Amino acid sequence: MVYRWLKQHVLTLPSREGKFLTEAEVCRETGTSRTPVREALLRLEADGFLQIVPKKGAYVPPITEAEIEAVMQARSLVEEWCARQAAGFGNMLAVELDRLVALQMEVQHDPVAFIERDREFHRTIVRAAGNPVLAEFYEGLRDRQLRMGVHAVTISGGRGDRVLAEHAAIVEGIRRGQPEQAAAAVAQHLARTLVALRLPRAAGWGAVATARGPAVVTQ
């Protein structure tokens, strides 16, 4: 429970702000003792979400513009190529992707769960391409993708609906067995995500999280 609370809290922090979290603060917010809090912080550090600094607490570094550019460039290189390869599976893969889009639609109210489903959608395409080296590299982007993805949907009003439509366009290219159509849909989706990441914070999920405090996500 503490791990889920912390993960939600970290992922919904403003992208351009760094923040220290202390054990005492987390204990107070979650109503638990220091032992589970300490274990949760260590787990999040292993996941790459924060850095534990002796005598200061756990530091959640801001997402920099350079990091956004680098991650999105890497995603474009991998995902467009993989979409071309995955298009060869046609309707067989499209059926599974349709299922993942439907699951993502069910959690539109929850930005963290929404991005978890989002990542599963993209990971499925990457794995279908059949290149284990690229698949392993793509897994290395996981932590950055999660936090950036949450920010993309919270700072851009209505981004969730557009993501679902963009995913549907990718699926259609794969269903038709059209490599270039699928790759073009991926390129457009990632380009629009990059635009959303560059926007100032807007009202929506982020505002709700700030006003009410982070909700516990069950995943």
Coordinates of N, CA and C in Angstrom, one line a residue:
M1 N 0.8 -1.2 0.0 CA 0.0 0.0 0.0 C 0.9 1.3 0.0
V2 N 1.9 1.3 0.8 CA 2.8 2.4 0.9 C 3.5 2.6 -0.5
Y3 N 3.9 1.5 -1.1 CA 4.6 1.6 -2.4 C 3.6 2.2 -3.4
R4 N 2.4 1.8 -3.5 CA 1.4 2.3 -4.4 C 1.2 3.8 -4.2
W5 N 1.1 4.2 -2.9 CA 0.8 5.6 -2.6 C 2.0 6.4 -3.1
L6 N 3.2 5.9 -2.7 CA 4.4 6.7 -3.1 C 4.6 6.8 -4.6
K7 N 4.3 5.7 -5.3 CA 4.4 5.7 -6.8 C 3.5 6.7 -7.4
Q8 N 2.2 6.7 -6.9 CA 1.2 7.7 -7.4 C 1.7 9.1 -7.1
H9 N 2.2 9.3 -5.9 CA 2.6 10.6 -5.5 C 3.8 11.1 -6.4
V10 N 4.8 10.3 -6.6 CA 5.9 10.6 -7.4 C 5.6 10.9 -8.9
L11 N 4.7 10.0 -9.4 CA 4.4 10.1 -10.8 C 3.5 11.4 -11.1
T12 N 2.8 11.9 -10.1 CA 2.0 13.1 -10.4 C 2.6 14.4 -9.9
L13 N 3.9 14.3 -9.5 CA 4.6 15.6 -9.2 C 4.8 16.4 -10.4
P14 N 4.7 17.7 -10.3 CA 5.0 18.6 -11.5 C 6.4 18.2 -12.1
S15 N 6.4 18.1 -13.4 CA 7.6 17.6 -14.1 C 8.8 18.5 -14.0
R16 N 8.6 19.8 -13.8 CA 9.7 20.7 -13.7 C 10.1 21.0 -12.3
E17 N 9.6 20.3 -11.3 CA 10.0 20.5 -10.0 C 10.7 19.3 -9.3
G18 N 11.8 19.6 -8.6 CA 12.4 18.5 -7.9 C 11.9 18.6 -6.4
K19 N 11.8 17.4 -5.7 CA 11.2 17.4 -4.4 C 11.9 16.4 -3.6
F20 N 12.1 16.7 -2.3 CA 12.6 15.7 -1.3 C 11.4 15.2 -0.5
L21 N 11.4 13.8 -0.4 CA 10.4 13.2 0.5 C 11.1 12.6 1.7
T22 N 10.5 12.8 2.9 CA 11.2 12.2 4.1 C 10.3 11.0 4.6
E23 N 11.0 10.2 5.3 CA 10.2 9.0 5.9 C 9.1 9.5 6.8
A24 N 9.4 10.6 7.6 CA 8.4 11.1 8.5 C 7.1 11.6 7.7
E25 N 7.4 12.3 6.6 CA 6.3 12.8 5.8 C 5.4 11.7 5.3
V26 N 6.0 10.7 4.7 CA 5.3 9.5 4.2 C 4.6 8.8 5.2
C27 N 5.2 8.6 6.4 CA 4.5 7.9 7.5 C 3.3 8.6 7.9
R28 N 3.4 10.0 8.0 CA 2.2 10.8 8.4 C 1.1 10.7 7.4
E29 N 1.4 10.7 6.1 CA 0.4 10.7 5.0 C -0.2 9.3 4.9
T30 N 0.5 8.2 5.1 CA 0.0 6.9 4.9 C -0.5 6.2 6.2
G31 N -0.1 6.8 7.3 CA -0.5 6.2 8.6 C 0.2 4.9 8.9
T32 N 1.4 4.8 8.5 CA 2.2 3.6 8.7 C 3.5 3.9 9.4
S33 N 4.2 2.8 9.8 CA 5.5 2.9 10.5 C 6.6 3.1 9.6
R34 N 7.8 3.4 10.1 CA 8.9 3.7 9.2 C 9.4 2.5 8.4
T35 N 9.2 1.3 8.9 CA 9.8 0.1 8.2 C 9.2 -0.1 6.8
P36 N 7.9 -0.2 6.7 CA 7.3 -0.3 5.3 C 7.6 0.9 4.4
V37 N 7.7 2.1 5.1 CA 8.0 3.3 4.3 C 9.4 3.2 3.7
R38 N 10.4 2.8 4.6 CA 11.7 2.6 4.2 C 11.9 1.6 3.0
E39 N 11.1 0.5 3.2 CA 11.2 -0.5 2.1 C 10.6 0.0 0.8
A40 N 9.5 0.7 0.9 CA 8.9 1.3 -0.3 C 9.8 2.3 -1.0
L41 N 10.5 3.1 -0.2 CA 11.4 4.1 -0.8 C 12.6 3.4 -1.5
L42 N 13.1 2.3 -0.9 CA 14.2 1.5 -1.5 C 13.7 0.9 -2.8
R43 N 12.5 0.4 -2.8 CA 11.9 -0.2 -4.0 C 11.7 0.8 -5.1
L44 N 11.3 2.0 -4.8 CA 11.1 3.0 -5.8 C 12.5 3.5 -6.3
E45 N 13.5 3.5 -5.4 CA 14.8 3.8 -5.9 C 15.3 2.8 -6.9
A46 N 15.1 1.5 -6.6 CA 15.5 0.4 -7.5 C 14.7 0.6 -8.8
D47 N 13.5 1.1 -8.8 CA 12.7 1.3 -10.0 C 13.2 2.5 -10.8
G48 N 14.0 3.3 -10.2 CA 14.5 4.5 -10.9 C 13.7 5.8 -10.7
F49 N 12.7 5.8 -9.8 CA 11.8 6.9 -9.7 C 12.4 8.0 -8.7
L50 N 13.3 7.6 -7.9 CA 13.9 8.6 -6.9 C 15.3 8.2 -6.5
Q51 N 16.0 9.1 -5.8 CA 17.4 8.9 -5.3 C 17.4 9.1 -3.8
I52 N 17.8 8.2 -3.0 CA 17.9 8.3 -1.6 C 19.2 9.0 -1.2
V53 N 19.1 10.2 -0.6 CA 20.2 11.0 -0.2 C 20.4 10.9 1.3
P54 N 21.5 10.4 1.8 CA 21.6 10.3 3.3 C 21.4 11.6 4.0
K55 N 20.6 11.5 5.1 CA 20.4 12.7 6.0 C 19.5 13.7 5.4
K56 N 19.0 13.5 4.1 CA 18.1 14.5 3.5 C 16.8 13.9 3.1
G57 N 16.8 12.7 2.7 CA 15.5 12.1 2.3 C 15.6 11.5 0.9
A58 N 14.5 11.3 0.3 CA 14.4 10.7 -1.1 C 14.2 11.9 -2.1
Y59 N 15.1 12.0 -3.0 CA 15.0 13.1 -4.0 C 14.3 12.6 -5.2
V60 N 13.3 13.3 -5.7 CA 12.6 13.0 -6.9 C 13.1 14.1 -7.9
P61 N 14.0 13.8 -8.8 CA 14.5 14.8 -9.8 C 13.5 15.2 -10.8
P62 N 13.6 16.5 -11.2 CA 12.6 17.0 -12.2 C 12.9 16.3 -13.6
I63 N 11.9 16.3 -14.4 CA 12.1 15.9 -15.8 C 12.6 17.1 -16.6
T64 N 13.8 17.0 -17.2 CA 14.4 18.1 -18.0 C 13.9 18.0 -19.4
E65 N 14.0 19.2 -20.1 CA 13.7 19.3 -21.5 C 14.6 18.3 -22.3
A66 N 15.8 18.3 -22.0 CA 16.8 17.4 -22.7 C 16.4 16.0 -22.6
E67 N 15.9 15.6 -21.4 CA 15.5 14.2 -21.1 C 14.3 13.9 -22.0
I68 N 13.3 14.8 -22.0 CA 12.1 14.6 -22.8 C 12.5 14.3 -24.3
E69 N 13.4 15.2 -24.8 CA 13.7 15.1 -26.2 C 14.4 13.8 -26.5
A70 N 15.4 13.4 -25.6 CA 16.1 12.2 -25.8 C 15.2 10.9 -25.7
V71 N 14.3 10.9 -24.8 CA 13.5 9.7 -24.6 C 12.5 9.6 -25.8
M72 N 12.0 10.7 -26.2 CA 11.0 10.7 -27.4 C 11.7 10.3 -28.7
Q73 N 13.0 10.8 -28.8 CA 13.7 10.4 -30.0 C 14.0 8.9 -30.0
A74 N 14.4 8.4 -28.8 CA 14.6 6.9 -28.7 C 13.4 6.1 -29.0
R75 N 12.2 6.6 -28.5 CA 11.0 5.9 -28.7 C 10.6 5.9 -30.2
S76 N 10.8 7.0 -30.9 CA 10.5 7.1 -32.3 C 11.3 6.1 -33.1
L77 N 12.6 6.0 -32.8 CA 13.5 5.1 -33.5 C 13.0 3.7 -33.4
V78 N 12.7 3.3 -32.1 CA 12.4 1.9 -31.8 C 11.0 1.6 -32.3
E79 N 10.0 2.4 -31.9 CA 8.6 2.1 -32.2 C 8.2 2.2 -33.6
E80 N 8.7 3.1 -34.4 CA 8.3 3.1 -35.8 C 8.8 1.9 -36.5
W81 N 10.1 1.5 -36.2 CA 10.6 0.3 -36.9 C 9.8 -0.9 -36.5
C82 N 9.5 -1.0 -35.2 CA 8.8 -2.2 -34.7 C 7.3 -2.2 -35.2
A83 N 6.7 -1.1 -35.4 CA 5.4 -1.0 -36.0 C 5.4 -1.6 -37.4
R84 N 6.4 -1.3 -38.2 CA 6.5 -1.8 -39.5 C 6.6 -3.3 -39.5
Q85 N 7.4 -3.8 -38.6 CA 7.6 -5.3 -38.5 C 6.3 -6.0 -38.0
A86 N 5.7 -5.3 -37.0 CA 4.5 -5.9 -36.4 C 3.3 -5.9 -37.3
A87 N 3.3 -5.1 -38.3 CA 2.2 -5.0 -39.3 C 2.1 -6.3 -40.0
G88 N 3.1 -7.1 -40.1 CA 3.1 -8.4 -40.7 C 2.2 -9.4 -40.1
F89 N 1.8 -9.2 -38.8 CA 0.9 -10.1 -38.1 C -0.6 -9.7 -38.3
G90 N -0.8 -8.5 -38.9 CA -2.2 -8.2 -39.3 C -3.2 -8.3 -38.2
N91 N -4.3 -8.9 -38.5 CA -5.5 -9.0 -37.6 C -5.2 -9.7 -36.4
M92 N -4.3 -10.7 -36.4 CA -4.0 -11.5 -35.2 C -3.4 -10.6 -34.1
L93 N -2.5 -9.7 -34.4 CA -2.0 -8.8 -33.4 C -3.0 -7.7 -33.1
A94 N -3.8 -7.3 -34.1 CA -4.7 -6.2 -34.0 C -5.8 -6.5 -32.9
V95 N -6.2 -7.8 -32.9 CA -7.2 -8.2 -31.9 C -6.7 -8.0 -30.5
E96 N -5.4 -8.4 -30.2 CA -4.8 -8.2 -28.9 C -4.7 -6.7 -28.6
L97 N -4.3 -5.9 -29.6 CA -4.2 -4.5 -29.3 C -5.5 -3.8 -29.1
D98 N -6.6 -4.3 -29.8 CA -7.9 -3.8 -29.5 C -8.3 -4.1 -28.0
R99 N -8.0 -5.2 -27.5 CA -8.2 -5.6 -26.1 C -7.5 -4.6 -25.2
L100 N -6.3 -4.3 -25.5 CA -5.5 -3.4 -24.6 C -6.0 -2.0 -24.7
V101 N -6.5 -1.5 -25.8 CA -7.1 -0.2 -25.9 C -8.4 -0.1 -25.1
A102 N -9.2 -1.2 -25.1 CA -10.4 -1.3 -24.4 C -10.1 -1.2 -22.9
L103 N -9.1 -1.9 -22.4 CA -8.7 -1.8 -21.0 C -8.2 -0.4 -20.6
Q104 N -7.5 0.2 -21.5 CA -7.0 1.6 -21.3 C -8.2 2.5 -21.2
M105 N -9.2 2.3 -22.0 CA -10.4 3.2 -22.0 C -11.1 3.1 -20.6
E106 N -11.0 1.9 -20.0 CA -11.7 1.7 -18.7 C -11.1 2.5 -17.6
V107 N -9.8 3.0 -17.7 CA -9.2 3.6 -16.6 C -8.8 5.1 -17.0
Q108 N -9.6 5.7 -17.8 CA -9.3 7.1 -18.2 C -9.3 8.0 -17.0
H109 N -10.1 7.7 -15.9 CA -10.1 8.5 -14.8 C -8.9 8.5 -13.9
D110 N -8.0 7.6 -14.2 CA -6.8 7.4 -13.4 C -5.5 7.5 -14.2
P111 N -4.8 8.6 -14.2 CA -3.7 8.9 -15.1 C -2.6 7.8 -15.0
V112 N -2.3 7.3 -13.7 CA -1.2 6.4 -13.6 C -1.6 5.0 -14.2
A113 N -2.8 4.6 -13.9 CA -3.3 3.3 -14.5 C -3.4 3.4 -16.0
F114 N -3.8 4.6 -16.5 CA -4.0 4.9 -17.9 C -2.6 4.7 -18.6
I115 N -1.6 5.3 -18.0 CA -0.3 5.2 -18.7 C 0.3 3.8 -18.5
E116 N 0.0 3.1 -17.4 CA 0.5 1.7 -17.3 C -0.1 0.9 -18.5
R117 N -1.4 1.1 -18.8 CA -2.0 0.4 -19.9 C -1.4 0.9 -21.2
D118 N -1.2 2.2 -21.3 CA -0.6 2.8 -22.5 C 0.8 2.1 -22.8
R119 N 1.6 1.9 -21.8 CA 2.9 1.3 -22.0 C 2.7 -0.1 -22.4
E120 N 1.8 -0.8 -21.9 CA 1.6 -2.2 -22.3 C 1.2 -2.3 -23.8
F121 N 0.4 -1.4 -24.2 CA 0.0 -1.3 -25.6 C 1.3 -1.2 -26.5
H122 N 2.1 -0.2 -26.2 CA 3.3 0.0 -27.0 C 4.3 -1.2 -26.9
R123 N 4.5 -1.7 -25.7 CA 5.4 -2.8 -25.4 C 4.9 -4.0 -26.2
T124 N 3.7 -4.3 -26.4 CA 3.2 -5.4 -27.2 C 3.6 -5.3 -28.6
I125 N 3.6 -4.1 -29.2 CA 4.0 -3.9 -30.6 C 5.5 -4.1 -30.7
V126 N 6.2 -3.6 -29.7 CA 7.7 -3.8 -29.8 C 8.1 -5.2 -29.7
R127 N 7.5 -6.0 -28.8 CA 7.8 -7.4 -28.6 C 7.4 -8.2 -29.9
A128 N 6.3 -7.8 -30.5 CA 5.8 -8.5 -31.7 C 6.8 -8.3 -32.9
A129 N 7.6 -7.3 -32.8 CA 8.6 -7.1 -33.9 C 9.6 -8.2 -33.9
G130 N 9.8 -8.9 -32.8 CA 10.7 -10.0 -32.8 C 12.2 -9.8 -32.6
N131 N 12.5 -8.6 -32.2 CA 14.0 -8.2 -32.0 C 14.2 -8.1 -30.5
P132 N 14.8 -9.1 -29.8 CA 15.0 -9.1 -28.4 C 15.9 -8.0 -27.9
V133 N 16.9 -7.6 -28.7 CA 17.8 -6.5 -28.3 C 17.0 -5.2 -28.2
L134 N 16.2 -4.9 -29.2 CA 15.4 -3.7 -29.1 C 14.3 -3.8 -28.0
A135 N 13.8 -5.0 -27.8 CA 12.8 -5.1 -26.7 C 13.4 -4.9 -25.3
E136 N 14.6 -5.3 -25.1 CA 15.3 -5.1 -23.9 C 15.7 -3.6 -23.7
F137 N 16.1 -3.0 -24.8 CA 16.4 -1.6 -24.7 C 15.2 -0.8 -24.4
Y138 N 14.1 -1.1 -25.0 CA 12.8 -0.4 -24.8 C 12.4 -0.5 -23.3
E139 N 12.6 -1.7 -22.7 CA 12.3 -1.9 -21.3 C 13.0 -0.9 -20.4
G140 N 14.2 -0.5 -20.8 CA 15.1 0.4 -20.1 C 14.5 1.8 -20.0
L141 N 13.5 2.1 -20.9 CA 12.9 3.4 -20.9 C 11.7 3.5 -20.0
R142 N 11.4 2.4 -19.4 CA 10.1 2.2 -18.6 C 9.8 3.4 -17.6
D143 N 10.8 3.6 -16.7 CA 10.5 4.6 -15.7 C 10.3 6.0 -16.2
R144 N 11.1 6.4 -17.2 CA 11.0 7.7 -17.8 C 9.6 7.8 -18.5
Q145 N 9.3 6.7 -19.2 CA 8.0 6.7 -19.9 C 6.8 6.9 -19.0
L146 N 6.9 6.2 -17.9 CA 5.7 6.3 -16.9 C 5.5 7.7 -16.5
R147 N 6.6 8.4 -16.0 CA 6.4 9.7 -15.4 C 6.0 10.7 -16.5
M148 N 6.7 10.6 -17.6 CA 6.5 11.5 -18.7 C 5.0 11.3 -19.3
G149 N 4.6 10.1 -19.3 CA 3.3 9.8 -19.8 C 2.2 10.4 -19.0
V150 N 2.4 10.2 -17.6 CA 1.4 10.8 -16.7 C 1.3 12.3 -16.9
H151 N 2.5 12.9 -17.1 CA 2.5 14.4 -17.3 C 1.9 14.8 -18.6
A152 N 2.1 14.0 -19.6 CA 1.5 14.3 -20.9 C 0.0 14.3 -20.9
V153 N -0.6 13.4 -20.1 CA -2.1 13.3 -20.0 C -2.7 14.3 -19.0
T154 N -1.9 14.7 -18.0 CA -2.4 15.6 -17.0 C -2.2 17.1 -17.4
I155 N -1.3 17.4 -18.2 CA -1.0 18.8 -18.5 C -1.7 19.2 -19.8
S156 N -2.3 18.3 -20.5 CA -3.0 18.6 -21.7 C -4.4 18.2 -21.6
G157 N -5.4 19.1 -21.5 CA -6.8 18.8 -21.4 C -7.3 17.9 -22.6
G158 N -7.9 16.8 -22.3 CA -8.5 15.9 -23.3 C -7.5 15.0 -24.0
R159 N -6.2 15.0 -23.4 CA -5.2 14.2 -24.1 C -5.6 12.7 -24.0
G160 N -6.2 12.3 -23.0 CA -6.6 10.8 -22.9 C -7.4 10.4 -24.0
D161 N -8.4 11.1 -24.4 CA -9.3 10.8 -25.5 C -8.5 10.7 -26.8
R162 N -7.6 11.7 -27.0 CA -6.8 11.7 -28.2 C -5.8 10.5 -28.3
V163 N -5.3 10.2 -27.1 CA -4.4 9.0 -27.1 C -5.1 7.8 -27.6
L164 N -6.3 7.6 -27.1 CA -7.1 6.4 -27.5 C -7.3 6.4 -29.0
A165 N -7.7 7.6 -29.6 CA -7.9 7.7 -31.0 C -6.6 7.4 -31.8
E166 N -5.5 7.9 -31.3 CA -4.2 7.7 -31.9 C -3.8 6.2 -31.9
H167 N -4.1 5.5 -30.8 CA -3.8 4.1 -30.7 C -4.7 3.3 -31.7
A168 N -5.9 3.8 -31.8 CA -6.8 3.1 -32.8 C -6.3 3.2 -34.2
A169 N -5.7 4.3 -34.5 CA -5.1 4.5 -35.8 C -3.9 3.6 -36.1
I170 N -3.1 3.4 -35.0 CA -2.0 2.5 -35.1 C -2.5 1.1 -35.3
V171 N -3.5 0.7 -34.6 CA -4.1 -0.7 -34.7 C -4.6 -0.9 -36.1
E172 N -5.2 0.2 -36.7 CA -5.8 0.0 -38.0 C -4.7 -0.3 -39.1
G173 N -3.6 0.4 -38.9 CA -2.5 0.2 -39.9 C -2.0 -1.2 -39.8
I174 N -1.9 -1.7 -38.5 CA -1.5 -3.1 -38.3 C -2.5 -4.1 -38.8
R175 N -3.8 -3.8 -38.6 CA -4.9 -4.7 -39.0 C -4.8 -4.9 -40.5
R176 N -4.6 -3.8 -41.2 CA -4.5 -3.9 -42.7 C -3.2 -4.4 -43.2
G177 N -2.3 -4.7 -42.3 CA -1.0 -5.2 -42.8 C -0.2 -4.2 -43.6
Q178 N -0.4 -2.9 -43.2 CA 0.3 -1.8 -43.9 C 1.4 -1.2 -43.1
P179 N 2.6 -1.6 -43.3 CA 3.8 -1.2 -42.5 C 3.9 0.3 -42.4
E180 N 3.9 1.0 -43.6 CA 4.1 2.4 -43.6 C 2.9 3.2 -42.9
Q181 N 1.7 2.7 -43.0 CA 0.6 3.3 -42.4 C 0.7 3.2 -40.9
A182 N 1.1 2.0 -40.4 CA 1.3 1.8 -39.0 C 2.4 2.6 -38.4
A183 N 3.5 2.7 -39.1 CA 4.7 3.5 -38.7 C 4.3 5.0 -38.7
A184 N 3.6 5.5 -39.7 CA 3.1 6.9 -39.7 C 2.2 7.2 -38.6
A185 N 1.3 6.3 -38.2 CA 0.4 6.5 -37.1 C 1.2 6.6 -35.8
V186 N 2.2 5.8 -35.6 CA 3.1 5.8 -34.4 C 3.8 7.2 -34.4
A187 N 4.4 7.6 -35.5 CA 5.1 8.8 -35.6 C 4.2 10.0 -35.2
Q188 N 3.0 10.0 -35.7 CA 2.1 11.1 -35.4 C 1.7 11.1 -33.9
H189 N 1.5 9.9 -33.4 CA 1.2 9.7 -31.9 C 2.3 10.3 -31.0
L190 N 3.5 9.9 -31.3 CA 4.6 10.3 -30.5 C 4.9 11.8 -30.7
A191 N 4.7 12.3 -31.9 CA 4.9 13.8 -32.1 C 3.9 14.6 -31.3
R192 N 2.6 14.1 -31.2 CA 1.6 14.8 -30.4 C 1.9 14.7 -28.9
T193 N 2.4 13.5 -28.5 CA 2.8 13.4 -27.1 C 3.9 14.3 -26.8
L194 N 4.9 14.5 -27.6 CA 5.9 15.5 -27.4 C 5.4 16.9 -27.2
V195 N 4.5 17.3 -28.1 CA 3.8 18.6 -28.0 C 3.1 18.7 -26.6
A196 N 2.4 17.7 -26.2 CA 1.7 17.7 -24.9 C 2.7 17.9 -23.7
L197 N 3.9 17.2 -23.8 CA 4.9 17.3 -22.8 C 5.5 18.7 -22.6
R198 N 5.4 19.5 -23.7 CA 6.0 20.8 -23.7 C 5.0 21.9 -23.2
L199 N 3.8 21.5 -23.0 CA 2.7 22.5 -22.6 C 2.9 22.8 -21.2
P200 N 2.4 24.0 -20.8 CA 2.3 24.3 -19.3 C 1.2 23.5 -18.7
R201 N 1.3 23.3 -17.4 CA 0.3 22.5 -16.7 C -1.1 23.1 -16.9
A202 N -2.1 22.2 -17.2 CA -3.4 22.6 -17.4 C -4.3 22.0 -16.3
A203 N -5.5 22.5 -16.2 CA -6.5 21.9 -15.2 C -6.9 20.6 -15.7
G204 N -7.2 19.7 -14.8 CA -7.6 18.3 -15.2 C -7.2 17.4 -14.1
W205 N -6.6 16.3 -14.5 CA -6.1 15.3 -13.6 C -5.1 15.9 -12.6
G206 N -4.2 16.7 -13.1 CA -3.2 17.3 -12.2 C -3.8 18.1 -11.1
A207 N -4.8 18.9 -11.5 CA -5.4 19.8 -10.6 C -6.2 19.0 -9.5
V208 N -6.8 17.9 -9.9 CA -7.5 17.1 -9.0 C -6.6 16.5 -8.0
A209 N -5.4 16.0 -8.5 CA -4.4 15.4 -7.6 C -3.9 16.3 -6.6
T210 N -3.7 17.6 -7.1 CA -3.1 18.6 -6.2 C -4.2 19.0 -5.1
A211 N -5.4 19.1 -5.5 CA -6.5 19.5 -4.5 C -6.8 18.4 -3.5
R212 N -6.8 17.2 -4.0 CA -7.3 16.1 -3.1 C -6.2 15.3 -2.5
G213 N -5.0 15.4 -3.1 CA -3.9 14.5 -2.7 C -3.9 13.3 -3.5
P214 N -2.8 12.6 -3.6 CA -2.7 11.4 -4.5 C -3.6 10.3 -4.0
A215 N -4.3 9.6 -5.0 CA -5.1 8.5 -4.6 C -4.3 7.2 -4.7
V216 N -4.6 6.2 -4.0 CA -4.0 4.9 -4.0 C -4.4 4.2 -5.3
V217 N -3.5 3.7 -6.1 CA -3.8 3.0 -7.3 C -3.6 1.5 -7.1
T218 N -4.6 0.7 -7.4 CA -4.4 -0.7 -7.4 C -4.1 -1.2 -8.8
Q219 N -2.9 -1.8 -8.9 CA -2.4 -2.3 -10.2 C -1.9 -3.7 -10.1

